[in-house]
Each structure stands twice: as structure tokens, then as C-alpha cells.
Coordinates of C-alpha atoms and ligand atoms in Angstrom, one line a residue:
X1 CA 4.3 33.4 -19.0
X2 CA 6.5 33.8 -16.3
X3 CA 5.0 34.8 -12.7
X4 CA 7.0 35.6 -9.7
X5 CA 7.0 34.5 -7.0
X6 CA 5.8 35.7 -4.1
X7 CA 5.8 35.1 -0.1
X8 CA 3.2 36.9 1.8
X9 CA 1.5 37.6 4.9
X10 CA -1.3 37.0 5.4
X11 CA -3.4 38.9 7.7
X12 CA -2.3 42.2 9.6
X13 CA 1.0 41.3 7.7
X14 CA -0.5 41.6 4.6
X15 CA 1.8 45.3 3.8
X16 CA 4.7 43.2 4.4
X17 CA 7.6 43.0 1.8
X18 CA 7.4 39.8 -0.2
X19 CA 10.6 38.2 1.8
X20 CA 8.7 37.2 4.6
X21 CA 6.3 34.5 6.0
X22 CA 3.6 34.1 8.3
X23 CA 3.7 32.1 11.1
X24 CA -0.1 31.2 12.9
X25 CA 2.0 30.4 16.0
X26 CA -0.2 28.9 18.6
X27 CA 1.2 27.7 22.6
X28 CA 3.7 26.0 22.4
X29 CA 3.2 21.8 21.7
X30 CA 0.3 22.9 19.7
X31 CA -0.4 22.6 16.2
X32 CA 0.6 25.6 13.9
X33 CA -0.4 27.0 10.3
X34 CA 1.6 28.4 8.0
X35 CA 0.1 30.7 4.6
X36 CA 1.7 31.0 1.1
X37 CA 1.5 32.0 -1.7
X38 CA 2.6 30.1 -4.3
X39 CA 1.5 31.5 -7.1
X40 CA 0.1 34.6 -8.5
X41 CA -1.0 36.0 -11.1
X42 CA -3.8 39.1 -12.4
X43 CA -7.6 37.7 -10.7
X44 CA -5.9 35.3 -8.4
X45 CA -3.7 33.3 -6.9
X46 CA -2.4 30.0 -5.6
X47 CA -2.4 29.6 -1.8
X48 CA -0.7 27.6 0.2
X49 CA -0.5 26.2 3.8
X50 CA 1.4 24.3 5.6
X51 CA -0.1 22.5 9.0
X52 CA 2.8 21.3 12.0
X53 CA 2.5 19.8 14.3
X54 CA 6.2 20.8 16.6
X55 CA 5.2 18.3 19.3
X56 CA 6.5 15.1 20.5
X57 CA 2.8 13.3 19.5
X58 CA 1.1 12.7 16.5
X59 CA -2.4 14.4 15.9
X60 CA -4.8 12.9 14.6
X61 CA -6.6 15.0 12.6
X62 CA -6.7 19.2 12.2
X63 CA -8.6 21.8 11.0
X64 CA -7.9 25.3 9.5
X65 CA -10.9 27.9 8.7
X66 CA -9.6 31.2 6.8
X67 CA -11.6 34.0 6.6
X68 CA -11.0 35.7 3.4
X69 CA -12.7 39.7 2.7
X70 CA -15.6 41.0 0.3
X71 CA -14.1 40.2 -3.0
X72 CA -12.0 37.0 -3.4
X73 CA -12.9 33.5 -3.2
X74 CA -12.1 30.6 -2.6
X75 CA -12.9 28.6 -5.7
X76 CA -10.9 25.1 -5.5
X77 CA -8.7 23.3 -3.0
X78 CA -6.8 20.0 -3.0
X79 CA -5.0 17.6 -0.5
X80 CA -8.0 18.1 1.8
X81 CA -11.8 18.7 1.1
X82 CA -13.0 22.1 1.3
X83 CA -16.9 23.3 2.7
X84 CA -17.8 27.3 1.9
X85 CA -19.9 29.2 4.2
X86 CA -20.2 33.0 4.1
X87 CA -16.2 34.4 3.2
X88 CA -14.8 31.4 6.0
X89 CA -13.8 28.6 4.3
X90 CA -13.2 25.4 5.8
X91 CA -10.4 22.7 5.2
X92 CA -10.3 19.6 6.5
X93 CA -7.8 16.4 5.8
X94 CA -8.0 14.1 2.6
X95 CA -7.8 10.4 3.6
X96 CA -4.5 10.0 4.0
X97 CA -3.5 13.4 5.9
X98 CA -4.9 13.7 9.0
X99 CA -2.7 11.7 11.0
X100 CA 0.6 14.3 11.2
X101 CA 3.1 12.3 13.1
X102 CA 5.6 14.3 15.9
X103 CA 7.9 16.7 14.3
X104 CA 5.8 16.5 11.5
X105 CA 3.7 18.9 9.3
X106 CA 0.9 17.6 6.4
X107 CA 0.1 20.4 3.4
X108 CA -3.1 21.4 1.4
X109 CA -3.6 24.2 -1.0
X110 CA -5.8 26.0 -3.2
X111 CA -6.9 28.8 -5.8
X112 CA -8.4 32.2 -4.4
X113 CA -10.3 34.6 -7.8
X114 CA -9.6 37.9 -5.8
X115 CA -6.6 39.5 -4.8
X116 CA -7.6 39.5 -0.6
X117 CA -5.5 37.7 1.1
X118 CA -7.0 35.3 4.8
X119 CA -7.9 38.3 7.7
X120 CA -8.4 35.7 9.5
X121 CA -7.6 32.2 10.4
X122 CA -7.6 29.4 12.6
X123 CA -6.2 25.9 13.3
X124 CA -8.4 23.2 15.5
X125 CA -10.2 26.2 17.1
X126 CA -7.5 28.7 17.8
X127 CA -7.2 31.9 17.3
X128 CA -3.6 31.8 15.4
X129 CA -1.6 35.3 15.6
X130 CA 0.6 35.7 12.3
X131 CA 4.1 35.9 13.5
X132 CA 7.3 37.2 11.2
X133 CA 10.0 35.1 9.9
X134 CA 12.4 36.2 7.0
X135 CA 12.4 33.3 4.1
X136 CA 15.8 33.2 3.3
X137 CA 15.9 30.8 6.4
X138 CA 12.4 29.1 6.5
X139 CA 12.8 26.5 9.3
X140 CA 14.3 29.0 11.6
X141 CA 12.3 30.3 15.0
X142 CA 9.7 32.6 15.2
X143 CA 10.3 34.5 17.9
X144 CA 7.4 33.2 19.9
X145 CA 9.5 30.2 20.6
X146 CA 7.3 28.1 18.6
X147 CA 9.9 26.1 16.4
X148 CA 8.5 25.6 13.5
X149 CA 10.4 23.0 12.6
X150 CA 9.3 21.2 9.1
X151 CA 6.9 24.3 8.9
X152 CA 7.3 25.3 4.6
X153 CA 6.1 22.2 2.4
X154 CA 8.8 22.5 -0.5
X155 CA 6.1 20.5 -2.7
X156 CA 4.3 23.4 -4.3
X157 CA 7.6 26.0 -4.7
X158 CA 7.4 27.2 -8.1
X159 CA 9.9 26.4 -9.9
X160 CA 11.6 28.9 -12.5
X161 CA 12.8 26.7 -15.1
X162 CA 16.2 26.3 -16.6
X163 CA 17.4 28.1 -18.9
X164 CA 17.0 26.7 -23.0
X165 CA 19.9 24.5 -24.1
X166 CA 21.4 26.0 -27.5
X167 CA 20.0 23.5 -30.4
X168 CA 18.0 21.2 -28.5
X169 CA 14.6 20.7 -29.2
X170 CA 13.3 22.9 -27.2
X171 CA 16.4 25.4 -27.1
X172 CA 15.3 26.6 -30.9
X173 CA 11.3 26.1 -31.1
X174 CA 10.7 27.4 -27.8
X175 CA 7.7 28.3 -26.0
X176 CA 4.7 25.7 -28.6
X177 CA 1.9 27.3 -30.0
X178 CA -1.7 26.2 -32.0
X179 CA -1.4 28.1 -35.2
X180 CA -3.9 26.9 -37.3
X181 CA -4.1 22.9 -36.7
X182 CA -0.5 22.9 -36.6
X183 CA 2.4 23.3 -33.7
X184 CA 3.8 25.8 -34.5
X185 CA 7.3 27.2 -32.4
X186 CA 8.4 29.9 -31.3
X187 CA 9.5 31.5 -34.4
X188 CA 5.4 30.8 -35.7
X189 CA 6.4 28.0 -38.2
X190 CA 4.7 24.6 -37.8
X191 CA 7.0 21.4 -36.6
X192 CA 6.5 18.1 -35.7
X193 CA 7.9 17.0 -32.4
X194 CA 8.9 12.9 -32.3
X195 CA 9.8 11.0 -29.6
X196 CA 8.6 8.4 -26.8
X197 CA 6.5 7.6 -23.7
X198 CA 7.3 6.1 -20.6
X199 CA 4.8 3.3 -19.5
X200 CA 3.5 3.8 -16.5
X201 CA 5.9 5.5 -13.8
X202 CA 4.7 3.9 -11.0
X203 CA 6.4 0.2 -12.8
X204 CA 9.1 0.9 -13.6
X205 CA 11.4 3.5 -12.0
X206 CA 14.6 2.6 -13.0
X207 CA 13.8 3.2 -16.8
X208 CA 13.6 7.1 -16.2
X209 CA 17.5 7.2 -14.6
X210 CA 20.2 10.5 -15.7
X211 CA 20.8 8.0 -18.2
X212 CA 18.3 6.8 -19.6
X213 CA 17.2 10.8 -20.5
X214 CA 20.5 11.1 -22.1
X215 CA 20.7 8.5 -24.4
X216 CA 16.6 9.6 -25.3
X217 CA 18.2 13.2 -25.7
X218 CA 21.4 12.5 -27.8
X219 CA 21.4 9.0 -29.3
X220 CA 17.5 8.9 -30.3
X221 CA 18.1 12.9 -30.5
X222 CA 14.5 12.9 -29.3
X223 CA 12.4 16.3 -28.6
X224 CA 10.0 14.6 -26.4
X225 CA 8.9 12.4 -23.6
X226 CA 6.2 12.0 -22.6
X227 CA 5.1 10.7 -19.3
X228 CA 3.0 9.3 -18.9
X229 CA 0.9 8.6 -15.1
X230 CA -0.9 6.7 -14.8
X231 CA -4.3 7.6 -12.4
X232 CA -6.0 4.5 -11.4
X233 CA -3.7 0.7 -11.1
X234 CA -1.2 2.3 -8.4
X235 CA -1.1 5.4 -9.8
X236 CA -1.1 8.8 -8.4
X237 CA -4.5 7.7 -6.7
X238 CA -2.5 5.7 -4.2
X239 CA -0.4 8.9 -3.2
X240 CA -1.2 11.9 -5.1
X241 CA 1.7 14.8 -3.4
X242 CA 4.5 11.8 -4.6
X243 CA 2.9 10.9 -7.8
X244 CA 3.4 14.9 -8.3
X245 CA 6.7 15.4 -7.4
X246 CA 7.7 12.5 -9.5
X247 CA 6.0 14.1 -12.3
X248 CA 7.7 17.6 -11.9
X249 CA 11.2 15.9 -11.5
X250 CA 11.0 13.9 -14.9
X251 CA 9.8 17.1 -16.2
X252 CA 12.7 19.3 -15.6
X253 CA 15.2 15.8 -16.0
X254 CA 13.8 16.5 -20.1
X255 CA 14.2 20.5 -19.3
X256 CA 17.8 20.3 -18.7
X257 CA 18.1 17.7 -21.9
X258 CA 16.8 20.7 -23.9
X259 CA 13.1 17.6 -24.7
X260 CA 9.6 18.4 -24.6
X261 CA 7.3 16.9 -21.6
X262 CA 4.0 15.9 -22.6
X263 CA 2.2 15.4 -18.9
X264 CA -0.1 12.2 -19.8
X265 CA -3.2 12.1 -16.9
X266 CA -3.0 8.5 -17.7
X267 CA -6.6 7.4 -17.2
X268 CA -8.1 4.2 -19.0
X269 CA -10.1 1.7 -16.5
X270 CA -12.8 3.5 -16.1
X271 CA -13.0 5.2 -19.5
X272 CA -14.7 8.6 -18.3
X273 CA -12.9 11.1 -17.1
X274 CA -15.6 12.6 -15.5
X275 CA -14.8 10.4 -12.3
X276 CA -11.1 11.5 -12.0
X277 CA -12.3 15.0 -12.5
X278 CA -11.5 15.9 -9.9
X279 CA -8.0 14.7 -9.3
X280 CA -7.3 15.9 -12.7
X281 CA -8.3 19.3 -11.2
X282 CA -6.1 19.2 -8.3
X283 CA -3.2 17.9 -10.5
X284 CA -3.3 20.1 -13.4
X285 CA -3.5 22.9 -10.4
X286 CA -0.5 21.6 -9.0
X287 CA 1.3 20.8 -11.6
X288 CA 0.5 24.3 -13.8
X289 CA 1.0 26.5 -11.2
X290 CA 4.9 24.7 -10.6
X291 CA 5.6 24.9 -13.9
X292 CA 4.3 28.0 -15.4
X293 CA 7.3 29.4 -16.3
X294 CA 7.7 27.2 -18.3
X295 CA 8.8 26.9 -21.8
X296 CA 8.6 22.6 -22.5
X297 CA 5.6 21.8 -21.0
X298 CA 2.4 20.7 -22.4
X299 CA -0.5 19.6 -20.9
X300 CA -2.3 15.5 -22.0
X301 CA -5.2 16.2 -19.5
X302 CA -7.2 12.6 -20.6
X303 CA -5.5 10.3 -22.4
X304 CA -7.9 7.7 -23.6
X305 CA -11.9 8.3 -22.4
X306 CA -13.5 5.7 -23.3
X307 CA -17.4 4.3 -23.5
X308 CA -18.1 8.2 -23.1
X309 CA -19.5 10.0 -26.1
X310 CA -17.8 13.3 -27.4
X311 CA -20.0 16.0 -25.1
X312 CA -18.8 14.2 -21.1
X313 CA -14.8 15.0 -22.7
X314 CA -15.9 18.4 -24.4
X315 CA -17.1 18.8 -20.6
X316 CA -14.5 17.5 -18.6
X317 CA -12.7 19.7 -20.9
X318 CA -13.8 23.0 -20.3
X319 CA -13.8 22.1 -16.5
X320 CA -9.9 21.1 -16.9
X321 CA -8.4 23.6 -18.7
X322 CA -9.1 26.8 -16.9
X323 CA -7.1 25.3 -14.0
X324 CA -4.7 25.1 -16.2
X325 CA -4.7 28.8 -18.2
X326 CA -5.3 30.0 -15.1
X327 CA -1.1 29.4 -13.7
X328 CA -0.1 29.1 -17.3
X329 CA -1.8 30.9 -19.3
X330 CA 0.3 30.0 -22.9
X331 CA 0.8 26.3 -22.5
X332 CA -0.4 23.9 -25.2
X333 CA -3.7 21.3 -23.8
X334 CA -3.8 17.5 -26.1
X335 CA -7.5 17.0 -24.8
X336 CA -8.3 12.8 -25.4
X337 CA -10.7 11.8 -28.5
X338 CA -13.4 8.9 -28.2
X339 CA -12.8 5.9 -28.1
X340 CA -9.7 5.4 -26.1
X341 CA -8.7 8.4 -28.5
X342 CA -9.4 7.0 -31.4
X343 CA -11.3 9.8 -32.9
X344 CA -14.5 8.5 -32.5
X345 CA -12.8 5.7 -34.9
X346 CA -13.2 2.7 -32.2
X347 CA -16.8 2.9 -31.6
X348 CA -18.0 3.8 -34.6
X349 CA -17.6 7.4 -34.7
X350 CA -15.5 9.5 -36.3
X351 CA -13.6 13.3 -36.4
X352 CA -17.4 15.0 -37.4
X353 CA -18.2 15.1 -34.2
X354 CA -15.2 17.1 -33.1
X355 CA -15.0 19.3 -35.6
X356 CA -18.9 20.4 -35.2
X357 CA -18.4 20.5 -31.3
X358 CA -15.0 21.8 -30.5
X359 CA -13.5 22.6 -26.8
X360 CA -14.2 26.0 -26.0
X361 CA -10.8 27.2 -25.9
X362 CA -7.8 28.2 -27.6
X363 CA -4.3 27.1 -27.9
X364 CA -6.3 23.0 -28.1
X365 CA -5.2 19.7 -29.9
X366 CA -6.8 16.5 -29.6
X367 CA -5.4 13.0 -29.3
X368 CA -4.7 10.2 -31.9
X369 CA -3.7 7.0 -31.0
X370 CA -2.7 3.4 -32.8
X371 CA -1.6 0.5 -32.8
X372 CA 0.0 -0.5 -35.9
X373 CA -0.7 -4.3 -36.3
X374 CA -4.6 -3.6 -35.4
X375 CA -4.9 -0.3 -36.9
X376 CA -5.2 0.7 -40.7
X377 CA -5.5 2.2 -43.7
X378 CA -9.4 3.3 -42.4
X379 CA -8.3 5.2 -39.7
X380 CA -5.9 6.7 -41.8
X381 CA -8.2 7.6 -44.1
X382 CA -9.9 9.6 -41.2
X383 CA -6.4 11.0 -39.9
X384 CA -5.8 12.3 -42.6
X385 CA -9.7 13.6 -43.5
X386 CA -9.5 14.9 -39.6
X387 CA -5.9 17.0 -39.5
X388 CA -7.4 19.0 -42.7
X389 CA -9.7 21.3 -39.9
X390 CA -8.8 19.7 -36.5
X391 CA -4.1 20.5 -34.6
X392 CA -3.5 16.4 -34.3
X393 CA -1.2 15.1 -31.8
X394 CA 0.0 11.4 -31.8
X395 CA 0.6 11.5 -27.5
X396 CA 0.7 6.9 -27.8
X397 CA 0.4 4.8 -30.3
X398 CA 2.4 1.1 -30.8
X399 CA 4.4 -0.7 -33.7
X400 CA 2.4 -4.0 -32.5
X401 CA -1.5 -4.4 -31.7
X402 CA -3.7 -2.8 -29.1
X403 CA -3.2 -5.0 -26.6
X404 CA 1.0 -3.7 -26.5
X405 CA 2.0 -6.8 -27.2
X406 CA 2.7 -9.0 -29.8
X407 CA 5.0 -8.4 -33.1
X408 CA 6.1 -5.4 -34.5
X409 CA 3.6 -4.8 -37.7
X410 CA 7.2 -2.6 -39.5
X411 CA 4.9 -2.1 -42.9
X412 CA 1.9 -0.8 -41.6
X413 CA 4.0 0.7 -38.2
X414 CA 6.0 3.3 -41.8
X415 CA 2.6 3.6 -43.1
X416 CA 2.0 5.6 -40.0
X417 CA 4.9 7.0 -40.2
X418 CA 5.4 8.9 -42.9
X419 CA 2.2 9.6 -42.8
X420 CA 2.3 11.2 -39.4
X421 CA 6.2 13.1 -41.3
X422 CA 4.1 13.9 -44.0
X423 CA 1.3 15.5 -42.3
X424 CA 3.5 17.7 -39.6
X425 CA 1.6 15.6 -36.5
X426 CA 3.8 15.0 -33.6
X427 CA 4.1 11.4 -31.9
X428 CA 5.8 9.8 -29.0
X429 CA 5.5 6.5 -28.9
X430 CA 4.6 3.6 -26.5
X431 CA 7.4 2.8 -25.1
X432 CA 10.4 3.7 -23.7
X433 CA 10.7 0.3 -20.8
X434 CA 11.5 -2.6 -21.4
X435 CA 8.2 -4.3 -20.4
X436 CA 8.2 -8.3 -20.8
X437 CA 5.2 -7.0 -24.9
X438 CA 6.2 -6.1 -28.3
X439 CA 5.4 -2.8 -28.1
X440 CA 9.2 -1.9 -25.0
X441 CA 11.7 -0.3 -27.0
X442 CA 14.0 -2.1 -24.7
X443 CA 15.2 -5.2 -23.7
X444 CA 14.0 -7.0 -20.5
X445 CA 16.7 -5.9 -17.7
X446 CA 18.0 -3.1 -19.1
X447 CA 16.9 -1.0 -16.7
X448 CA 18.3 -2.9 -14.5
X449 CA 21.4 -3.0 -16.0
X450 CA 21.9 0.8 -16.7
X451 CA 23.1 2.0 -19.6
X452 CA 20.8 2.9 -22.7
X453 CA 22.3 4.1 -25.4
X454 CA 22.5 2.5 -28.9
X455 CA 21.7 -0.6 -30.2
X456 CA 22.1 -3.5 -28.4
X457 CA 20.0 -2.5 -25.7
X458 CA 17.1 -2.3 -28.2
X459 CA 14.6 -4.1 -28.9
X460 CA 12.9 -4.4 -32.6
X461 CA 10.5 -1.7 -31.7
X462 CA 13.0 -0.3 -30.3
X463 CA 15.3 -0.4 -33.9
X464 CA 12.5 0.6 -35.8
X465 CA 11.7 4.5 -33.7
X466 CA 14.7 4.8 -32.8
X467 CA 16.0 4.8 -36.0
X468 CA 12.8 7.4 -37.5
X469 CA 13.2 9.3 -34.5
X470 CA 17.2 10.4 -34.3
X471 CA 17.0 11.2 -38.0
X472 CA 17.3 15.1 -37.9
X473 CA 14.5 17.7 -37.3
X474 CA 15.5 20.8 -39.2
X475 CA 12.5 22.8 -37.5
X476 CA 12.5 26.3 -39.1
X477 CA 13.5 29.9 -37.4
X478 CA 13.1 31.6 -40.2
Ligands
IDC501 C1 -0.8 -1.0 -21.8 C2 0.3 -1.8 -21.2 C3 0.7 -2.9 -20.4 C4 -0.7 -2.9 -19.1 C5 -1.1 -2.6 -19.5 C6 -2.2 -1.8 -18.3 O1 1.1 -2.0 -21.9 O2 2.0 -3.0 -20.0 O3 -0.5 -4.5 -18.6 O4 -1.6 -1.0 -20.6 O5 -1.7 -0.6 -17.7 C7 -3.5 1.7 -24.5 C8 -2.6 3.3 -23.3 C9 -1.4 1.8 -23.2 C10 -1.9 0.3 -22.5 C11 -1.6 0.3 -24.4 C12 -1.1 -1.2 -24.5 O6 -3.0 3.8 -23.2 O7 -2.1 2.1 -21.0 O8 -0.3 -0.5 -21.9 N1 -2.1 0.9 -24.9 O9 -2.0 -2.5 -24.3 N2 -4.8 2.1 -25.7 C13 -4.1 0.9 -26.1 C14 -3.4 0.4 -26.0

């Protein structure tokens, strides 16, 4: 799955060595645009353009026009709006990156089908002229004398991945794969991952520090860390680049500790995943390109669809999954289900609609969520039935009511966890946070206090979950 990172020149410099980058320099004090290949695969590549403003005054907008050779086309773009006319691809700013301050830059990315590199580039109406400079010091001046300061954006460089830490969940299990109705490890043996979910990362940044992740990995023995990136409610839609970076950083934090990271695109209201389809494509193109080399990433493409049919969810999944697969062909993808990921039960349905009409993709699992004080025997019976036919992943559950608050229902929680253990269904508990609600594992004020280990910081829910999660995994290795 690991792809070589290449930075390749456009235009006449296409044959240059992979360690060069093109600066399409304009006259001094005008904008420049830098093209690079952020990632590539057999059928295409991910391109990235940085528009730089080396002048001492802000520019109010930009437009980049690329020409591609026949047989090569741009199929999607992010952080910009794409229009296509013949083989000319015009990129204009997204809502937030039109203005470029003095000595600053804007960045956008796109997916290309076909191998051809751009044969022409125009920035704000002026032809680009390529000048080479070594990538080893991308901020150094090219020979034209136009300062390319801030001309290479760090945002979409693929991460090479950290070697798995011996004896950790990722170190033992390696790259995961769906086999039959189970989640299997690198030895093809079924395993169960047990861990915790963040609360909304927009609200609780102090809960996801190094010390917090250390406690999860070494005190809780957590196998899994779910990163809940809300899309609405002050989440991703307000700052796509910023949230993408935060998610990537948390993926790295989990990897360094040998934990799997479940990247949760936390749609909730509105419940129709199609409302966020373009955002999902943009987000997953970026995180899958950046994290393709890693073994610890699992993608959860829609937290809780609600008020929509299974056909709509399936349609969404079949548009988002190829975006991930283009970059990271072997990663496990988890698909939300109807009725707040209840397999349809909370909206009067059941798993039969999925079993008879599954997502047209391999290596996928289906989401089931429950809140133990609200969802009991009839939901457990449905999970047991569904698990005979579908690979299930409990990417979120609470020990309390579906509001996320109220008292812990210990009997129902234990009945659920016993069932999940028996069926080897992986789970993440809502939430590893100090929110003032019954589902939070940490007492209010814990995160500001900065120490996370032990039972003294835990709520009743936290104590129950830590005791369930920290028991030995005994992952099979042969
Ligand atoms: C809840 C949070 C709460 C927040 C609310 C709205 O616990 O603090 O105000 O979301 O953002 C889910 C959702 C999850 C909910 C959780 C509890 O996936 O976002 O979190 N829940 O209500 N589905 C069922 C329950």
C-alpha cells in the first residue's frame, strides 16, 4: 500500500528528476503557482498547486488554468472550484482561500485520472514559466529572483508511516482486512479491537494531548482510538484544512503508540450523508492520500445517517469509497447504516435491507451504534442475526441513554459488551472526554488538569469501560 512520494515537474520539465519542483514564475510582485505530485498510483495521481503572493500587498482572488494532454483528466478538486472546458481545467478559490495576504499562499488539490502531467499553466491570466529548484530546500529562491517564499505547502505531503511498535495492537496485527463476517489481522485471524472514541474534537482539544493518548495506550491498553470529526456544529465545514490537519495529527499520535485510528466523518444533523458528499470526497481524498502508507488507519465514512433510505446511504458509500481506494486500496472502510447506524431498527427496519443490497465494494464493514440504557434486547437480537451475514463494527456506543447523558445502565452495558466479545465485534465507547454528561469517561475538569492515568480521574462510565478494555487481547499470530 505504500506509495513512493514524488515531486514531479510540469510542462517541459516533466522528464526532470523526481527531486525537483516547478515554480511557474510570474514577474516580480505578481502571483506564482507551484505544481507538485503529492501522490501517484497506476491509474492516476494527486496534484497540488500552491498559489503564492510574494508581494507586499494582499491579492483579492486567483484563478489557475491547467492544460492536460489527451487521455488525462482532472476528476475532482478540493479547496477550490473546478470548471472544465475541453482539456483546460480552471480552478477558482473556495469560500475561504480567495484572498492571499502579502507574502502568503493558498493551496488546493485535485485528483487526476491518467498519467499525463500538465502541459500548460496560467495564473491570473499570465502564462507560467517553469523554473527548477531542489526540493531539499523548497523555500530557496529559484534563479529568476522571484521569491517563492511559502511556495510549497506542507498540507498534503504523504506521511511515510512509523514502523509499528513491537507488541502493540498495530505491531501484532498489522494491516487489517475484512474476512468473511469478521475483522482479521495480518495473519488472516479474526480479532476484536476495543477502544474509545473522542468527543467532538472541535470542543475538547485539551482531552487529546500526549498525556491523554499515553494513558489510553498504556493504562487502558486501548487498541483503538476513534477520532470524531464533526462536519457541522463548528466542525469540518468551518475550517476544512485545519480539521484535516488535526485528524492527521491524531492519526500520528495513535500510530506512535501502536493504536488503530478510526477516522470518523461525524455527520449527524442533517442526517442525509449526501448533504456532505462533496466535503466527504475532499476530506477522504486528502486523509487517504496522506495516510496511505500507514497500517493503523480505518475509515468511517458516515457516523449516523438518519431520515434517509439505505439506497441513499449505499449511493453515498459507492461514491466515497473509490476516492479512498484510489489512494489507499487496502484500508478497511466502515459504512453507516439507516436510523442513526442502528441497522435500520430505530426507523422500523432491519439488516435485511443491507444483506439483500450490500455496498458494491470489498473490504467494507457496517456500523452499528447503541446506547445501553435505551437500546436493549430487540437491538441485541438484531445484532446477533445481522452478524451472521454482515461484518459489523460498533464504532460508537454509550453506557447511558441515547442523549449521551443520564445514569450508566451497568446490566445492559455488560450484556452488550459480553455479546460483542462473543461475536468478536470491535467497539469504541463514547466518549474519552470530560464533558459534563454521563457518557463521558473522565470527570469534569480532568483535561485541563492534564493527568489522565488511573481510576481517580474516571466517572462511573469511565471505570466500567477501562476495566473492560484493559484486559488482555490475546491476538492470534498464527
Ligand atoms: C452528543 C454529545 C453531546 C452533543 C450532541 C450533539 O454527547 O454532548 O451535544 O452529541 O452534538 C450519537 C451521536 C453523538 C452524540 C451521542 C449522544 O453520534 O454525536 O453525542 N449519540 O447523544 N448517536 C447516538 C447518541
